XYZ file of C-alpha atoms in Angstrom:
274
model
C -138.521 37.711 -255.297
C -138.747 39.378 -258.755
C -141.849 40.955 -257.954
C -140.779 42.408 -255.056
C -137.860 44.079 -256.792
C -139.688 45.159 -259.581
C -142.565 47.150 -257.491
C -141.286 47.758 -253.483
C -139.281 50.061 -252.759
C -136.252 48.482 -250.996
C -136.313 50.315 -248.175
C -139.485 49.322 -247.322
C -139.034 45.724 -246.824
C -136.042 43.749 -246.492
C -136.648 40.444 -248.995
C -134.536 37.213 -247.936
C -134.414 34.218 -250.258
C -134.411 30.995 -247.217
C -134.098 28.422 -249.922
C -130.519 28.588 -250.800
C -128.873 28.509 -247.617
C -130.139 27.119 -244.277
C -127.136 29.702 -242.075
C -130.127 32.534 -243.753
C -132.471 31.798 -241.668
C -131.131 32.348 -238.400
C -130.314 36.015 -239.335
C -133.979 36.731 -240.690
C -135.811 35.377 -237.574
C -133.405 37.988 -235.616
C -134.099 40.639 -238.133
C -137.987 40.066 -237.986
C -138.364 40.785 -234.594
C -137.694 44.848 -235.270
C -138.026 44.761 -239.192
C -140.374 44.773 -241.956
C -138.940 41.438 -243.578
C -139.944 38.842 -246.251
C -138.881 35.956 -246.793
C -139.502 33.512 -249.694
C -139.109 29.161 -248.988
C -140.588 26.632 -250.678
C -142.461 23.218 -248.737
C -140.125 21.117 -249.370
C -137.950 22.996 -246.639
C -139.219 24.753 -244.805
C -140.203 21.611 -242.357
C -136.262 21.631 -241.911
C -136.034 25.221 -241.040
C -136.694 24.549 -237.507
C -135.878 28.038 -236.484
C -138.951 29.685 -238.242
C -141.299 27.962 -235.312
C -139.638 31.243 -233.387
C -141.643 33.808 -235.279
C -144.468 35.276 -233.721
C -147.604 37.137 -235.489
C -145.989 36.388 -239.211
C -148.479 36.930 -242.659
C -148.145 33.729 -243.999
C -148.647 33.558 -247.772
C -148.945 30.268 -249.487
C -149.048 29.551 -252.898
C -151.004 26.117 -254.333
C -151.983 25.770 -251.183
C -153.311 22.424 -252.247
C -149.884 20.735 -251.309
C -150.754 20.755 -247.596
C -154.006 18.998 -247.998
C -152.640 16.276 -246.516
C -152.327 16.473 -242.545
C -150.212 13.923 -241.777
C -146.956 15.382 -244.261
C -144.314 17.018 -242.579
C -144.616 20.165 -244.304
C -148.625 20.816 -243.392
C -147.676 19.813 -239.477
C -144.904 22.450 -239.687
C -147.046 24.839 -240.919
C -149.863 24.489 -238.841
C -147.363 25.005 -235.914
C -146.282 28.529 -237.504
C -147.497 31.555 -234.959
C -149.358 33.330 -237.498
C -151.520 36.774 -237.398
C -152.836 36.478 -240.924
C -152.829 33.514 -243.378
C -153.329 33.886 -247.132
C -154.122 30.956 -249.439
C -153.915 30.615 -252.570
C -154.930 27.507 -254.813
C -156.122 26.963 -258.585
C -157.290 23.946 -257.318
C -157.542 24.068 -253.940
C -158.876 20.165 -253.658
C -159.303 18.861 -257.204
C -163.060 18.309 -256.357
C -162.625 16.200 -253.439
C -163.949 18.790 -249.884
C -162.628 15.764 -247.760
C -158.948 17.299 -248.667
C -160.214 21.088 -247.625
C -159.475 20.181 -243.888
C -156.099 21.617 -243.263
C -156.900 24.633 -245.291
C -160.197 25.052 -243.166
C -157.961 24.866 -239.870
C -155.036 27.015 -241.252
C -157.893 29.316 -241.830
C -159.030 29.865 -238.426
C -162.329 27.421 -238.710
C -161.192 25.053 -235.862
C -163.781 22.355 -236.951
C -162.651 18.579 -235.619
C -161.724 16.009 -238.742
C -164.481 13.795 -237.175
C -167.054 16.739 -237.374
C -165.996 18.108 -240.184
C -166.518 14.331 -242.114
C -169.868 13.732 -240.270
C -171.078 17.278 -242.115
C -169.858 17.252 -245.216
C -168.415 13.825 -246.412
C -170.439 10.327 -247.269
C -168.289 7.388 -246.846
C -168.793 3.642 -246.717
C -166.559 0.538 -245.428
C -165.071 -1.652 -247.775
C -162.671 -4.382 -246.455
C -159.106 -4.384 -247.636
C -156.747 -7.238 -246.269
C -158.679 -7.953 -243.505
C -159.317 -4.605 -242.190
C -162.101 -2.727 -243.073
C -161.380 1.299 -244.627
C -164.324 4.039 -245.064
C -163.685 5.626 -248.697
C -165.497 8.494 -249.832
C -168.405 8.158 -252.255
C -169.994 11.710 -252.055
C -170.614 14.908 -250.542
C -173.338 16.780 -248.147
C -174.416 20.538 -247.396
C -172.084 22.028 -249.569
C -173.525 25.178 -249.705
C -173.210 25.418 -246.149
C -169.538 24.222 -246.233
C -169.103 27.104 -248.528
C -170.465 29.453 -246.216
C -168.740 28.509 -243.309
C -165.407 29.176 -245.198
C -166.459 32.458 -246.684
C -167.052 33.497 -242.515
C -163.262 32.583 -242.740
C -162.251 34.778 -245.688
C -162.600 31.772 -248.701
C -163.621 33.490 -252.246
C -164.307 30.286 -254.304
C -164.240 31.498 -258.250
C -165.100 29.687 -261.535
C -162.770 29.554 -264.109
C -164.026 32.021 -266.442
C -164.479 34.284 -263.530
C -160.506 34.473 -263.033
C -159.125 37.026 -265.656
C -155.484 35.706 -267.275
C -154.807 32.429 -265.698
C -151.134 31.288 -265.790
C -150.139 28.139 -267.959
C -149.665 25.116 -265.857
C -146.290 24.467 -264.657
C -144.024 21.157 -264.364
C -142.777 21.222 -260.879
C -139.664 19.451 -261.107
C -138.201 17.740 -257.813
C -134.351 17.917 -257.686
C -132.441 15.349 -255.348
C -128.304 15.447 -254.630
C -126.363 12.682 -255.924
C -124.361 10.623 -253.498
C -120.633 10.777 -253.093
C -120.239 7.022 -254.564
C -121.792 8.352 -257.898
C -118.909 11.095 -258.166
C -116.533 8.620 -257.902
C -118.124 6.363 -260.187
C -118.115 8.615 -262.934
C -114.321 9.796 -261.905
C -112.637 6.449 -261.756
C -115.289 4.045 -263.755
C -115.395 1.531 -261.313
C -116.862 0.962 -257.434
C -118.979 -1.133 -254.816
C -121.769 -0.313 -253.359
C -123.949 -2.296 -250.862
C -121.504 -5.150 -251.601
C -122.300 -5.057 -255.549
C -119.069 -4.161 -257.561
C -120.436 -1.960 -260.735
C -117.481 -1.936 -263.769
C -118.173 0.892 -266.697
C -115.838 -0.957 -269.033
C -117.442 0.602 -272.153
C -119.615 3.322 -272.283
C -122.733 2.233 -272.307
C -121.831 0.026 -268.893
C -121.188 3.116 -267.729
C -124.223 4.706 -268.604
C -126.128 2.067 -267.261
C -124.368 2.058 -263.473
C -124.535 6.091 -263.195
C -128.082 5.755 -263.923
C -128.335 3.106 -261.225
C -126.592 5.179 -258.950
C -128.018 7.903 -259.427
C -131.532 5.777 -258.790
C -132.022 2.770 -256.484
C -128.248 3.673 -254.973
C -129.399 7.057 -253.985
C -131.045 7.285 -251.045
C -131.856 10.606 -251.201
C -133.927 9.857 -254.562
C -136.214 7.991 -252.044
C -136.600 10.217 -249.891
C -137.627 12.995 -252.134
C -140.673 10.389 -253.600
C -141.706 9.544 -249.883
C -142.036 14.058 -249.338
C -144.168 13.771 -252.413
C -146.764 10.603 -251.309
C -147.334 12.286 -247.883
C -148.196 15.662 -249.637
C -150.876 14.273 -251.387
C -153.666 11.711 -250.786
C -154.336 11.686 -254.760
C -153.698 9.292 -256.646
C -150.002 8.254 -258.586
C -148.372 7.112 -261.436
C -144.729 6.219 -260.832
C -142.428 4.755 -263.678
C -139.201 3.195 -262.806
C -136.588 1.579 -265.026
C -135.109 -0.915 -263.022
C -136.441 -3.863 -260.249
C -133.980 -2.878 -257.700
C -136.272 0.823 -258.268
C -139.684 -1.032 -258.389
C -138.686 -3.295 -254.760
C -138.079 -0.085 -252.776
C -141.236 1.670 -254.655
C -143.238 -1.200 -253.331
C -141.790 -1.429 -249.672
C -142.218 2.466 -249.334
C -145.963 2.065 -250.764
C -146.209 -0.682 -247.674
C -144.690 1.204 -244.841
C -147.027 4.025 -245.672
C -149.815 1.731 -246.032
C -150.572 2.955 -249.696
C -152.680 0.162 -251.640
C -150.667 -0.354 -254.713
C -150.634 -1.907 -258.548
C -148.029 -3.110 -260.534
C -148.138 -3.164 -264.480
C -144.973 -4.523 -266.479
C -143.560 -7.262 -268.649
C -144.168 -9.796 -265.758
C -147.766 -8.414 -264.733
C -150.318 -6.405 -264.877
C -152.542 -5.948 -261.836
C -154.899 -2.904 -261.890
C -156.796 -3.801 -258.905
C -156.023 -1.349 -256.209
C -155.621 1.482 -258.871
């Protein structure tokens, strides 16, 4: 947004911030259809901006475009569903080494090359078993050179490091998630029940103790937030919780999402899947 003010004329495009409130949207899909217009959304939304699917022949510019290396998130299925005329990516690290992740980006890009193809070109795996089932994994790479080709037909400009003039620091990207309505009244009136568990801040440090509950295990949202983050990437994680109540859902999440898993703590330490 900054840039834009600091070097477009305003007359020439109409900027729109679509982060802030949802009720913005609505006016700049109407205002697109006869109006130079751009608007500025990050991924963590714009799968719940239905109304963008109604744009037709958009530029779509996307920065790290890493985070949609995963095709099974709800943000990269909402964006492959975009009508768009021209698609820019951008990515420091567009895979982190791994071409098995370039997939989306590759489709996004125009190169309508089937996963099963694309895998039988480029990627080695091998079956191991896990649990009874057996699971390719990766363990190298093929005809890279050509891969490379292929996605410079498509527009891809693939630089080294010290190719790039004044690279940015890295950034911490910092997840934000509401608190509920039990936690305001917690911290109002010191004293509640929730899911049939009756927290008491008697003394401050009790009270301490429950908000941070609340605003942890209690809140659903903070949940929801982590399961966004696993389906955007296929990378590995490190989670740290405080509490069990946090590690129990942690662990049924990593199950219902079929994520192999490892638990280190005072109780264990099982480095296995990891």
């Amino acid at each position: 947004m900054e840039h834009f003010r600091k070097y477009y004329n305003p007359s020439r495009y109409i900027r729109m911030d679509l982060t802030t409130n949802k009720l913005v949207v609505k006016d700049f899909v109407d205002l697109a259809k006869n109006n130079k217009i751009i608007g500025f959304i990050n991924y963590d939304l714009i799968f719940r901006r239905p109304e963008l699917l109604k744009l037709k022949d958009i530029t779509l510019l996307l920065d790290e475009s890493s985070l949609i290396q995963n095709e099974n998130a709800k943000r990269t299925k909402f964006i492959m569903s975009l009508n768009c005329k021209n698609v820019i990516l951008l990515s420091g690290t567009p895979v982190g080494g791994k071409y098995e992740n370039l997939w989306s980006q590759c489709r996004l890009l125009g190169w309508n090359i089937p996963k099963s193809e694309f895998y039988e070109n480029y990627i080695r795996t091998r079956l191991i078993e896990v649990n009874g089932f057996r699971l390719p994994i990766v363990v190298g790479y093929r005809n890279i050179r050509n891969l490379k080709e292929n996605l410079k037909e498509y527009g891809a400009i693939f630089l080294k490091s010290d190719e790039v003039l004044d690279l940015p620091n890295q950034v911490e990207i910092k997840q934000y998630c509401n608190p509920t309505k039990e936690y305001e009244y917690f911290k109002a009136d010191s004293i509640i029940t929730v899911d049939g568990e009756q927290l008491v801040g008697d003394n401050v440090l009790k009270k301490m103790l429950y908000e941070r509950q609340l605003c942890g295990h209690f809140n659903s949202n903070k949940i929801e937030v982590l399961k966004d983050l696993m389906e955007s990437t296929n990378d590995r994680l490190i989670i740290f919780y405080n509490f069990n109540r946090e590690k129990e859902l942690i662990v049924d999440l990593c199950k219902k999402m079929k994520r192999d898993y490892s638990l280190v703590n005072g109780e264990c330490k099982d480095l296995k899947a990891y």
